[in-house]
Coordinates of C-alpha atoms and ligand atoms in Angstrom, one line a residue:
X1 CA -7.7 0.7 39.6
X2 CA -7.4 -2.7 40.4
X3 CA -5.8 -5.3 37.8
X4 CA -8.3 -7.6 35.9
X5 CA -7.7 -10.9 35.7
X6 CA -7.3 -12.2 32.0
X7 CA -7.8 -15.4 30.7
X8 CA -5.9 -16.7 28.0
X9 CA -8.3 -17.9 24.5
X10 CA -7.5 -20.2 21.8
X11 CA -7.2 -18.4 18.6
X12 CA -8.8 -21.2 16.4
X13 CA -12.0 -22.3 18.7
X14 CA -12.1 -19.6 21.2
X15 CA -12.0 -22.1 24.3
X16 CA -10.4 -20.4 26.8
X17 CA -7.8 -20.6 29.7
X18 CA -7.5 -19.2 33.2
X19 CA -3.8 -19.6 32.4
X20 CA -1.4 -20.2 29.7
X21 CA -1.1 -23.8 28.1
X22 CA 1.1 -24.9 25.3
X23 CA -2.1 -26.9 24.1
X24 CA -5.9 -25.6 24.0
X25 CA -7.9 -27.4 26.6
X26 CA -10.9 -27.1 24.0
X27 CA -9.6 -28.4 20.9
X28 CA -6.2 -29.6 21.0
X29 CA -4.4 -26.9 18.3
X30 CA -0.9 -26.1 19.9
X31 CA 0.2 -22.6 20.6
X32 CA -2.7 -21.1 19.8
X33 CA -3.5 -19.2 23.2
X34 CA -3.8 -15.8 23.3
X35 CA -3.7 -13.8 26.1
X36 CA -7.2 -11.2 26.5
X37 CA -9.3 -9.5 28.9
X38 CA -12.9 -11.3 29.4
X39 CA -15.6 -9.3 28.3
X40 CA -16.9 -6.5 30.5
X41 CA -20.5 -7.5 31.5
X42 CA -23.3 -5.3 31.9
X43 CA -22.2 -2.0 34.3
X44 CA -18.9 -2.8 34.0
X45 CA -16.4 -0.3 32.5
X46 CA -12.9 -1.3 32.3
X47 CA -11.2 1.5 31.4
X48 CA -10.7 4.4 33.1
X49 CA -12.7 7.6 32.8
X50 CA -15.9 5.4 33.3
X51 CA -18.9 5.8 31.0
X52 CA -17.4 7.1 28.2
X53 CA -19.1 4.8 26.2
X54 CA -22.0 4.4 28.0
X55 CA -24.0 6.1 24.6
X56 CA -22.8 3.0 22.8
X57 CA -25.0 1.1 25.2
X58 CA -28.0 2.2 24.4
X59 CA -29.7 0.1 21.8
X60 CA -30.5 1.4 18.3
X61 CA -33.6 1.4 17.1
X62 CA -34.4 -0.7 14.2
X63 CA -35.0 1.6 11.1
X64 CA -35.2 0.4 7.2
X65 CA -31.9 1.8 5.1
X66 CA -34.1 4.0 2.7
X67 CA -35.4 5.7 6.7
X68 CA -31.7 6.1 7.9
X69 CA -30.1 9.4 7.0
X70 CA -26.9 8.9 4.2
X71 CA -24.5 11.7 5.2
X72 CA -21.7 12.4 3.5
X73 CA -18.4 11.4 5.5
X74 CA -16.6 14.4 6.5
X75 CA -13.5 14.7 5.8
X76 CA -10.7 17.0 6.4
X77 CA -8.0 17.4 3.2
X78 CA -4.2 17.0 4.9
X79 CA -3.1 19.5 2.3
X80 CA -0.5 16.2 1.3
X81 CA -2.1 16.0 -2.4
X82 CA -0.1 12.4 -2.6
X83 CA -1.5 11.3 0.5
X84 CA -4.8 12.3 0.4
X85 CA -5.1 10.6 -3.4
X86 CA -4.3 7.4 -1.3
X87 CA -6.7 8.4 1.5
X88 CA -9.7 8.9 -0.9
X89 CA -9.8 12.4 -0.4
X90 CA -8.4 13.1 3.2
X91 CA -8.8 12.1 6.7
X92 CA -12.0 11.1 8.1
X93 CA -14.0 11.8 11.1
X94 CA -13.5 9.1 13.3
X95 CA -11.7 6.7 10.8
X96 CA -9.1 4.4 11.7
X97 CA -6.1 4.0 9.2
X98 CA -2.9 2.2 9.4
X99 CA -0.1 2.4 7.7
X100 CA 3.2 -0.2 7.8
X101 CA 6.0 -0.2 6.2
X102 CA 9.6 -1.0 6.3
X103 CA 11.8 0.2 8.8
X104 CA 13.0 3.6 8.2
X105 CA 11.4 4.7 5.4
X106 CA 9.6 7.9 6.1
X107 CA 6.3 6.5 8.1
X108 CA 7.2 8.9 10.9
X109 CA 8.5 11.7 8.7
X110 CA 5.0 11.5 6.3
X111 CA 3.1 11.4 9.3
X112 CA 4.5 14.6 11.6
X113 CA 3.9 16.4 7.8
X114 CA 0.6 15.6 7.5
X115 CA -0.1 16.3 11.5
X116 CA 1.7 19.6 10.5
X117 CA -0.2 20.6 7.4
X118 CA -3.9 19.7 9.7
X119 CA -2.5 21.9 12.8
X120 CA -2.5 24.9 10.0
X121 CA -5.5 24.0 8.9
X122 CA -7.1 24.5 11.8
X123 CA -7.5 20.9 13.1
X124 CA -6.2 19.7 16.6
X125 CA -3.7 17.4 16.4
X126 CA -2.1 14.8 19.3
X127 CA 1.3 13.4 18.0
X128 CA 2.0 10.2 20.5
X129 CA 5.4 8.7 20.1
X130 CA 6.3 5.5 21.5
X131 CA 9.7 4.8 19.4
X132 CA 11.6 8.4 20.1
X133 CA 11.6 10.7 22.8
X134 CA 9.9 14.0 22.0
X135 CA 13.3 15.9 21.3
X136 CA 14.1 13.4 18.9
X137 CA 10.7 14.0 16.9
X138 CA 11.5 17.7 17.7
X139 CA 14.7 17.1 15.7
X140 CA 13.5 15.9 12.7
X141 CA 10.1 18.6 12.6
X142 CA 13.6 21.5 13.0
X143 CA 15.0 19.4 9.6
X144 CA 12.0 19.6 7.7
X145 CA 11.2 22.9 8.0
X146 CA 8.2 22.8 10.5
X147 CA 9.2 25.4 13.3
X148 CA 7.1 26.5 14.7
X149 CA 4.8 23.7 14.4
X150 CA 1.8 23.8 17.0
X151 CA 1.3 19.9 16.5
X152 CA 1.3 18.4 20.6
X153 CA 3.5 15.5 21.1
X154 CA 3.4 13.2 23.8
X155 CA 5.8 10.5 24.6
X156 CA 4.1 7.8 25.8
X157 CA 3.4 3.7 25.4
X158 CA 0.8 3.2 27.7
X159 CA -2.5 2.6 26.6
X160 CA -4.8 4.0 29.7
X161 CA -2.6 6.8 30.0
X162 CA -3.0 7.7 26.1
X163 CA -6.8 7.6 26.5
X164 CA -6.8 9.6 29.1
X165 CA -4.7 12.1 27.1
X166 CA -6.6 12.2 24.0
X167 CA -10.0 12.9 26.7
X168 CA -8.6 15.5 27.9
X169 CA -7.0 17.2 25.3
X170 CA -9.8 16.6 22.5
X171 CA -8.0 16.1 19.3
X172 CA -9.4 16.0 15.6
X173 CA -6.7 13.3 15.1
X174 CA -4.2 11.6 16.7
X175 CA -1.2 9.5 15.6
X176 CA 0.3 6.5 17.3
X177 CA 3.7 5.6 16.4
X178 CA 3.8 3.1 17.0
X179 CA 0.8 0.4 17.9
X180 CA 3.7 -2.2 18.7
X181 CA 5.2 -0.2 21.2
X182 CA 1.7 0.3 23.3
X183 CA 0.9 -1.8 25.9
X184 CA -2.4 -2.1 28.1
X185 CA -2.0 -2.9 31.6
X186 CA -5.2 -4.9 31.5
X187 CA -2.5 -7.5 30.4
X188 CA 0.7 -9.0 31.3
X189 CA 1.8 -9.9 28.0
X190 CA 5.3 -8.0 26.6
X191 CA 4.4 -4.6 24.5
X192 CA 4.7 -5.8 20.4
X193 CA 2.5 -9.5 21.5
X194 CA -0.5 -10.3 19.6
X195 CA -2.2 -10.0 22.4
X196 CA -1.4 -6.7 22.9
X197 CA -1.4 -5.4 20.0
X198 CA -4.8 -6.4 19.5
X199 CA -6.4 -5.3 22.8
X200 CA -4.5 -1.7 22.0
X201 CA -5.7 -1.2 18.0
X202 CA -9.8 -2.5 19.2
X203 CA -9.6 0.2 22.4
X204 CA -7.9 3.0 20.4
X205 CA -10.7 1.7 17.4
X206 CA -13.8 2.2 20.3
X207 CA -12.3 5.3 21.2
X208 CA -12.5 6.9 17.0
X209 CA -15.9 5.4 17.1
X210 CA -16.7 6.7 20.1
X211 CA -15.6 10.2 19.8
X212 CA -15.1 10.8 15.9
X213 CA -11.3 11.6 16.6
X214 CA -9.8 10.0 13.6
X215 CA -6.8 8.0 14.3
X216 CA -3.4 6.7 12.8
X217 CA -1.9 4.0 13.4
X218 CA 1.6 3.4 12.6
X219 CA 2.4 -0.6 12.3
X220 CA 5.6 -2.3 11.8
X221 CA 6.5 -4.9 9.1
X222 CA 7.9 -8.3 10.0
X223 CA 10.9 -9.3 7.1
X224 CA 8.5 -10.9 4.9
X225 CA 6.9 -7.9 4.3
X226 CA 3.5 -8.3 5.7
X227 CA 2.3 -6.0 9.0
X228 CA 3.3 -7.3 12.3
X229 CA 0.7 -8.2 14.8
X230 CA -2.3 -10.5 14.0
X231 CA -4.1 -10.4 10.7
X232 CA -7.3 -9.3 12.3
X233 CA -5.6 -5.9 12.9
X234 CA -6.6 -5.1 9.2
X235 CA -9.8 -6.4 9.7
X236 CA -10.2 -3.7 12.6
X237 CA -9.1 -0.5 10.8
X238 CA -11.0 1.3 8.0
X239 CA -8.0 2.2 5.4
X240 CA -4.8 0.1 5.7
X241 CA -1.7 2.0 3.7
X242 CA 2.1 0.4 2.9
X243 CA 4.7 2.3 2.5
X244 CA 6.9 0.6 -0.6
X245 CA 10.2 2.2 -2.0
X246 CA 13.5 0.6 -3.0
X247 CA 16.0 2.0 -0.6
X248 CA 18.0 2.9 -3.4
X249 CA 16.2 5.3 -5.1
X250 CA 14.5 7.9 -3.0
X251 CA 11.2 7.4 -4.1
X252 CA 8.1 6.5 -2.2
X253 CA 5.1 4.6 -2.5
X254 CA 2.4 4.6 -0.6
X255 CA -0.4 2.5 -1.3
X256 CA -3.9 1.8 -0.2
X257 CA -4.5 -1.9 0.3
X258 CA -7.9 -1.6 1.8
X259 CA -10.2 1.5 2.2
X260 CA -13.9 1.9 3.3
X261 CA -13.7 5.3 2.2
X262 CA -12.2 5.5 -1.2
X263 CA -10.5 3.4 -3.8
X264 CA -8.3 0.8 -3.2
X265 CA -4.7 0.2 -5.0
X266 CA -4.9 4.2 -5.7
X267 CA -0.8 5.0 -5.2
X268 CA 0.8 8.1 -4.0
X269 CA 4.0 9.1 -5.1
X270 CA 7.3 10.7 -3.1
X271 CA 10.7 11.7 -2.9
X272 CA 12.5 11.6 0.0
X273 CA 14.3 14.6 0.6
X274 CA 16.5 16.4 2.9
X275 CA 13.2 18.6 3.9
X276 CA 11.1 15.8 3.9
X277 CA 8.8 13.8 1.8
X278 CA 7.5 15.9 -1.1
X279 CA 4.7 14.8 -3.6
X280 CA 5.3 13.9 -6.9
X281 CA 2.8 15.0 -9.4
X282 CA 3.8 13.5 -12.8
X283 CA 5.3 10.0 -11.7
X284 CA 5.2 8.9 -14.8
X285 CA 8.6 10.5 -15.2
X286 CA 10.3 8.5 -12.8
X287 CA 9.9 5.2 -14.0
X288 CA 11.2 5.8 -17.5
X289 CA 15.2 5.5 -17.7
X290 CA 16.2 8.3 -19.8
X291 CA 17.8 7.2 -23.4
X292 CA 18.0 9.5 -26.0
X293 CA 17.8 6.9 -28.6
X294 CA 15.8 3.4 -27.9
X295 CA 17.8 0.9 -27.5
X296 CA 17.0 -3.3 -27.5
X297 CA 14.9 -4.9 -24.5
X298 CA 13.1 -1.9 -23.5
X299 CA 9.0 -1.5 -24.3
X300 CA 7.4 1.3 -22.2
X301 CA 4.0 0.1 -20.6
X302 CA 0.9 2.5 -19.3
X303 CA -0.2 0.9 -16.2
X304 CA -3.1 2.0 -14.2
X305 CA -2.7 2.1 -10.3
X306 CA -5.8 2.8 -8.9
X307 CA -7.5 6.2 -11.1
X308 CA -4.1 7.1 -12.2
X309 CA -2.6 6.1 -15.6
X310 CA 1.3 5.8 -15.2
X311 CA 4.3 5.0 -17.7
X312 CA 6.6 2.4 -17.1
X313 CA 9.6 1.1 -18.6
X314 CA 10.1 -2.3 -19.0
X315 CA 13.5 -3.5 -19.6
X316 CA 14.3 -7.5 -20.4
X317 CA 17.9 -9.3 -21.6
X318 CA 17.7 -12.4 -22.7
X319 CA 21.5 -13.9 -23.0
X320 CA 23.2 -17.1 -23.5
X321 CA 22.0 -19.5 -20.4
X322 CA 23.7 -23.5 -19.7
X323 CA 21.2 -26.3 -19.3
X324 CA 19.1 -24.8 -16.7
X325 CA 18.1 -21.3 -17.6
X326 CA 17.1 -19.1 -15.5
X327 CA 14.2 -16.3 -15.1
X328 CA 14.4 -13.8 -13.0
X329 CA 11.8 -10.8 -12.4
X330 CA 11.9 -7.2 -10.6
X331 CA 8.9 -5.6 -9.9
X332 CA 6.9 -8.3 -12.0
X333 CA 5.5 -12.0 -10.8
X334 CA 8.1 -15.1 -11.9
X335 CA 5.5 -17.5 -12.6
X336 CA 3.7 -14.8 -15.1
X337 CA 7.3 -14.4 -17.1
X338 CA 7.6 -18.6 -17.3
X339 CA 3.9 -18.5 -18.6
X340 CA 4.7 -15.4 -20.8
X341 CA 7.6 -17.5 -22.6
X342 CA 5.8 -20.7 -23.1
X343 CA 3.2 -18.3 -24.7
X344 CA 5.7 -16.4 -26.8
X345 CA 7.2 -19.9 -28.0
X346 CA 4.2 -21.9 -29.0
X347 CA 1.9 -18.8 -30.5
X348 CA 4.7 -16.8 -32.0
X349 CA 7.3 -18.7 -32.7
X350 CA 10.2 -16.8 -30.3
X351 CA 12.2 -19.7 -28.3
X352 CA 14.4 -18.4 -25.5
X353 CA 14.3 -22.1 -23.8
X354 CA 18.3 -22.0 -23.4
X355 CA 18.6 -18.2 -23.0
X356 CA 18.8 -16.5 -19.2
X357 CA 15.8 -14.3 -19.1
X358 CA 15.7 -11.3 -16.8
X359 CA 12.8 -8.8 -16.5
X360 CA 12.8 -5.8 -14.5
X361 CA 10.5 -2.8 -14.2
X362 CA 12.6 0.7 -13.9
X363 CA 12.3 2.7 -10.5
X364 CA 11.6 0.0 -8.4
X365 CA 7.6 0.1 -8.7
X366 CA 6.2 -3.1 -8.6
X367 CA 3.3 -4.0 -11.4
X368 CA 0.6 -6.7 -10.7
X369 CA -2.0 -5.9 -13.3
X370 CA -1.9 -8.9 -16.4
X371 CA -1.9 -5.6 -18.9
X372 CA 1.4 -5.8 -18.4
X373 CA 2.1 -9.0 -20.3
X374 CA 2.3 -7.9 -24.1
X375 CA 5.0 -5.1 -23.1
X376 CA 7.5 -8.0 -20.9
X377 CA 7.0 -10.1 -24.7
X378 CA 8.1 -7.2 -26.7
X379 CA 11.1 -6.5 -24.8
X380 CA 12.5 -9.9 -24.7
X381 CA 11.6 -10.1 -28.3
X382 CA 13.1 -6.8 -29.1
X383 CA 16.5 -8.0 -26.7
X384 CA 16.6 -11.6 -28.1
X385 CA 16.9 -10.0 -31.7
X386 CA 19.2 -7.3 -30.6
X387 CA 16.5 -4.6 -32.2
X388 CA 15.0 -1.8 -30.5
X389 CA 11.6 -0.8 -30.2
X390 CA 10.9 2.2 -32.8
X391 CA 11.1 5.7 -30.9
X392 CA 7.7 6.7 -28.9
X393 CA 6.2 3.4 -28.5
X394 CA 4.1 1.9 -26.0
X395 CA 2.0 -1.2 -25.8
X396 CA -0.4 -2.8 -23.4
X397 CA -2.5 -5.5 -22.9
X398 CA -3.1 -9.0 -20.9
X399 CA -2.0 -12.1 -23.2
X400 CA -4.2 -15.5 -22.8
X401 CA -2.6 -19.4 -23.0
X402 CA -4.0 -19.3 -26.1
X403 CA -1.8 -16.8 -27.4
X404 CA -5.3 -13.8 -27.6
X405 CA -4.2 -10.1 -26.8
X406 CA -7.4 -9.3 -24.3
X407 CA -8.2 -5.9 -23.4
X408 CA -7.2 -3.7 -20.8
X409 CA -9.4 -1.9 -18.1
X410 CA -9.9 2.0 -19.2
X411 CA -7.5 2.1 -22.7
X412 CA -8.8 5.2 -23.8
X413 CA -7.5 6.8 -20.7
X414 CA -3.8 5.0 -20.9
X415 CA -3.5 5.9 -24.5
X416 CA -4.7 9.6 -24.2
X417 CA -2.0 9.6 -21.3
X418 CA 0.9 8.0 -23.5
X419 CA -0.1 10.8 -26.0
X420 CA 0.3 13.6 -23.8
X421 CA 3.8 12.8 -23.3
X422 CA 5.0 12.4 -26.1
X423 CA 4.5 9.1 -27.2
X424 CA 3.9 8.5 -30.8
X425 CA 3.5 4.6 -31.9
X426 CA 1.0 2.3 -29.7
X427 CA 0.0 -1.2 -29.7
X428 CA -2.7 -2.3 -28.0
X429 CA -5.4 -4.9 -27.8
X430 CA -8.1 -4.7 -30.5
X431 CA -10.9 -3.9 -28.3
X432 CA -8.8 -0.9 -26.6
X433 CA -8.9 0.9 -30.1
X434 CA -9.9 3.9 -29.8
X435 CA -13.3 5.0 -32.1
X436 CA -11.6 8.4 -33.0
X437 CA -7.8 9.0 -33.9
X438 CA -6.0 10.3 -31.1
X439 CA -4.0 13.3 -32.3
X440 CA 0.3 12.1 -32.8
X441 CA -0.6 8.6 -31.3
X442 CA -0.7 5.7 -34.6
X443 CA -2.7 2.5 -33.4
X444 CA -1.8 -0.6 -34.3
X445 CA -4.7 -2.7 -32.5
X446 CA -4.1 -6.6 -32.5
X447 CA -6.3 -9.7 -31.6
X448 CA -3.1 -12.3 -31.1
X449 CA 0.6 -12.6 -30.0
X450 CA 1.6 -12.9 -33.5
X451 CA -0.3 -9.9 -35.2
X452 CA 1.7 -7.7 -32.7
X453 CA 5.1 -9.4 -33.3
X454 CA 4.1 -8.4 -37.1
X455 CA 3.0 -5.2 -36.5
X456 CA 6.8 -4.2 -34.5
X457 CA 8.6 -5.3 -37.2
X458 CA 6.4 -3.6 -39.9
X459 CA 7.3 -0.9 -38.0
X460 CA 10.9 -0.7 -38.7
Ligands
ATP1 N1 19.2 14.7 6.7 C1 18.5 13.9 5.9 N2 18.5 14.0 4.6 C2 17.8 13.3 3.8 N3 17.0 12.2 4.3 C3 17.0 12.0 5.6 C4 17.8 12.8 6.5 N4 17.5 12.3 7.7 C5 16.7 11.3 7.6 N5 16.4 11.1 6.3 C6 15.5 10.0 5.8 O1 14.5 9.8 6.6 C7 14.4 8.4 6.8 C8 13.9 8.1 8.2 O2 12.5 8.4 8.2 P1 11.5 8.0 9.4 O3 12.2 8.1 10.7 O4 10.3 8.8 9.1 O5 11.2 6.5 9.1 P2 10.3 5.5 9.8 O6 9.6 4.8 8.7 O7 9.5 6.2 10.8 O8 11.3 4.5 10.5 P3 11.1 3.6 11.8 O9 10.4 2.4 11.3 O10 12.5 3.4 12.3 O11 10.3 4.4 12.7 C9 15.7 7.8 6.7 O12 15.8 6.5 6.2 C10 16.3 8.7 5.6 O13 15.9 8.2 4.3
MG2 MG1 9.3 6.1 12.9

């Protein structure tokens, strides 16, 4: 087939270039030229296997919503409990999903698991790996267990020859691993270019939309943590996953930051094993250190990531600072913790203005939800006074400028959670209270910072 010509357009006005120019032609923004193939006109296919998506042409009829047919979505369960949680139930027909994450830290191994577990469930799958060479990801499906896996792997980065592939061999879905490393030969660009990586993710989009095969794509992260390749690349894709962990601990998160098909922020947990990624049904486990007697600077929180109520540990130490103290937070936002003191100061009276504070949340799980807030004050209380928290206590609860406890989204659920494992003493915003006694759990519910700094020390 002969080579296209490309043009090069300007990411900000869309002017575009027969060639490349440090400055747009149109509007003057520098280095803001893409490189991309024109726009097929009318009887025009650019890719081969010609009228594949000549249906798409057709127009639609117009039709009013309440007309138009609402079918369910179907979807296919990977058998991964963890990752279909995150997926919204399991992978969809014709659904697009990426996931990024940092190098190294299971998106391949998670992936050829999942392909694994659909292969024995009947679906078709189409493995295509860019990074290794197929003995390599042979290799790793001997280590984890999967002989005998009927999963087809091809090793290959170019775009045309992918789609020609995945014609002919029909899969339910198909995994890319990864989108950086496919190129299109429609343009000259290096593989891992914006402009690459975006002409590659919209055709291998076309093609899910076109043919209902349901694809993954694997992205890489650049070192501040977002997903290389343009932003729009989200945009494109239906579900966009990130794969989080500390690369000290072996556990795994993997998180839904967008979804058109289920819930987003819903987490799935693993642990990285020698056999692979396993799931991990009672997380709440992991991200409480285990001390058999409390000790000072510790308050366990219930957070809620997406449907699921977890327990976390928050641990502070608040020691002797010099004239510029710091603040320092794992897992929790910095600015919150400065806010949280000036709070704690003015509306309860606890000054830690020449102490070092240092706030970290246990396992390496990072929380962003405000119901966090009251737990962080009652462990730098609780360290700044050398006391600890009584035995089987957990609080919650978002804490105003004002110095107000406010409520928390879905108490009931947190608190019936901190009761089932174990967890005796609670104290949570007034408006959380539950209407009926929950069995083993005492409730002491407060309206300000001050009432609960009472109620912790009437505890003792
Ligand atoms: N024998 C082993 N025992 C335990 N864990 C292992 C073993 N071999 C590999 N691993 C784990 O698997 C991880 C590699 O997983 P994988 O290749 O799936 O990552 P990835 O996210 O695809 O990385 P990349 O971005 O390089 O493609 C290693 O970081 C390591 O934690
Ligand atoms: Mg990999």
């Amino acid at each position: 087939m002969a080579k296209e010509k490309t043009i090069f357009s300007c990411t900000e006005c869309g002017g575009t270039s027969p060639r490349w120019l440090g400055k747009c032609p149109s509007c003057g923004a520098w280095n803001t030229l893409i490189e991309s193939v024109p726009d097929a006109g009318p009887g025009k296919n650019r890719l081969s296997g010609a009228g594949q998506y000549a249906g798409l042409a057709q127009a639609q009829a117009v039709m009013p919503l309440a007309a138009i047919e609402a079918t369910e979505v179907a979807r296919t369960a990977s058998g991964i409990e963890e990752l279909d949680r995150v997926l919204g139930g399991g992978v969809v027909e014709g659904g697009v999903v990426l996931i990024g994450g940092d190098p190294g830290i299971g998106k391949s191994t998670l992936l050829l698991q999942a392909m694994d577990a659909l292969q024995r469930a009947g679906l078709p799958t189409l493995y295509v790996t860019g990074e290794e060479s197929g003995a390599q990801v042979a290799l790793r499906s001997r280590r984890l267990g999967l002989d005998a896996s009927q999963v087809n792997v091809l090793a290959e980065i170019q775009l045309e020859k992918i789609l020609a592939t995945v014609e002919a061999t029909q899969p339910a879905v198909c995994v890319i691993d990864s989108i950086q490393t496919v190129y299109s030969d429609q343009l000259t660009s290096a593989p891992g270019s914006v402009a690459q990586v975006r002409e590659c993710a919209a055709h291998l989009t076309r093609m899910a939309k076109a043919t209902g095969i349901a694809v993954i794509l694997v992205g890489h992260v650049t070192k501040e943590g977002a997903l290389a390749g343009p932003r729009v690349l989200e945009h494109m894709v239906d579900t966009v996953l990130y794969f989080e962990g500390d690369t000290h601990s072996s556990f795994r998160l993997v998180r839904a930051i967008k979804n058109r098909f289920g819930a987003v922020n819903e987490i799935g947990v693993f642990a990285m094993t020698e056999k692979g990624l396993k799931g991990v049904a009672n997380p709440s486990a992991i991200f409480l250190s285990q001390h058999s007697e409390p000790v000072p600077g510790s308050c366990v929180l219930v957070t809620l990531e997406g449907t699921r109520p977890m327990l976390v540990e928050i641990q502070a130490l608040v020691d002797g600072g010099g004239p510029s103290p710091r603040r320092l937070s794992v897992g929790l936002e910095r600015d919150r913790l400065a806010m949280l003191l000036a709070v704690l100061h003015r509306h309860a009276g606890v000054a830690c203005a020449d102490q070092d504070v240092f706030v970290n949340a246990v396992g390496g799980v990072r929380i962003s939800e405000p119901a966090a807030d009251l737990a962080v004050m009652l462990a730098i209380t609780s360290s700044l006074r050398g006391k600890a928290l009584p035995k089987g206590f957990i609080a919650f609860g978002e804490v105003g400028l004002a110095g107000e406890v406010r409520p928390a989204p879905r108490g009931q659920e947190r608190l019936k959670e901190a009761a089932k494992l174990g967890f005796t003493v609670a104290v949570v915003p007034k408006a959380n209270a539950p209407k009926k006694p929950i069995a083993g759990l005492e409730i002491h519910a407060v309206e300000r910072v001050d009432e609960a700094m009472t109620a912790v020390r009437g505890l003792d």
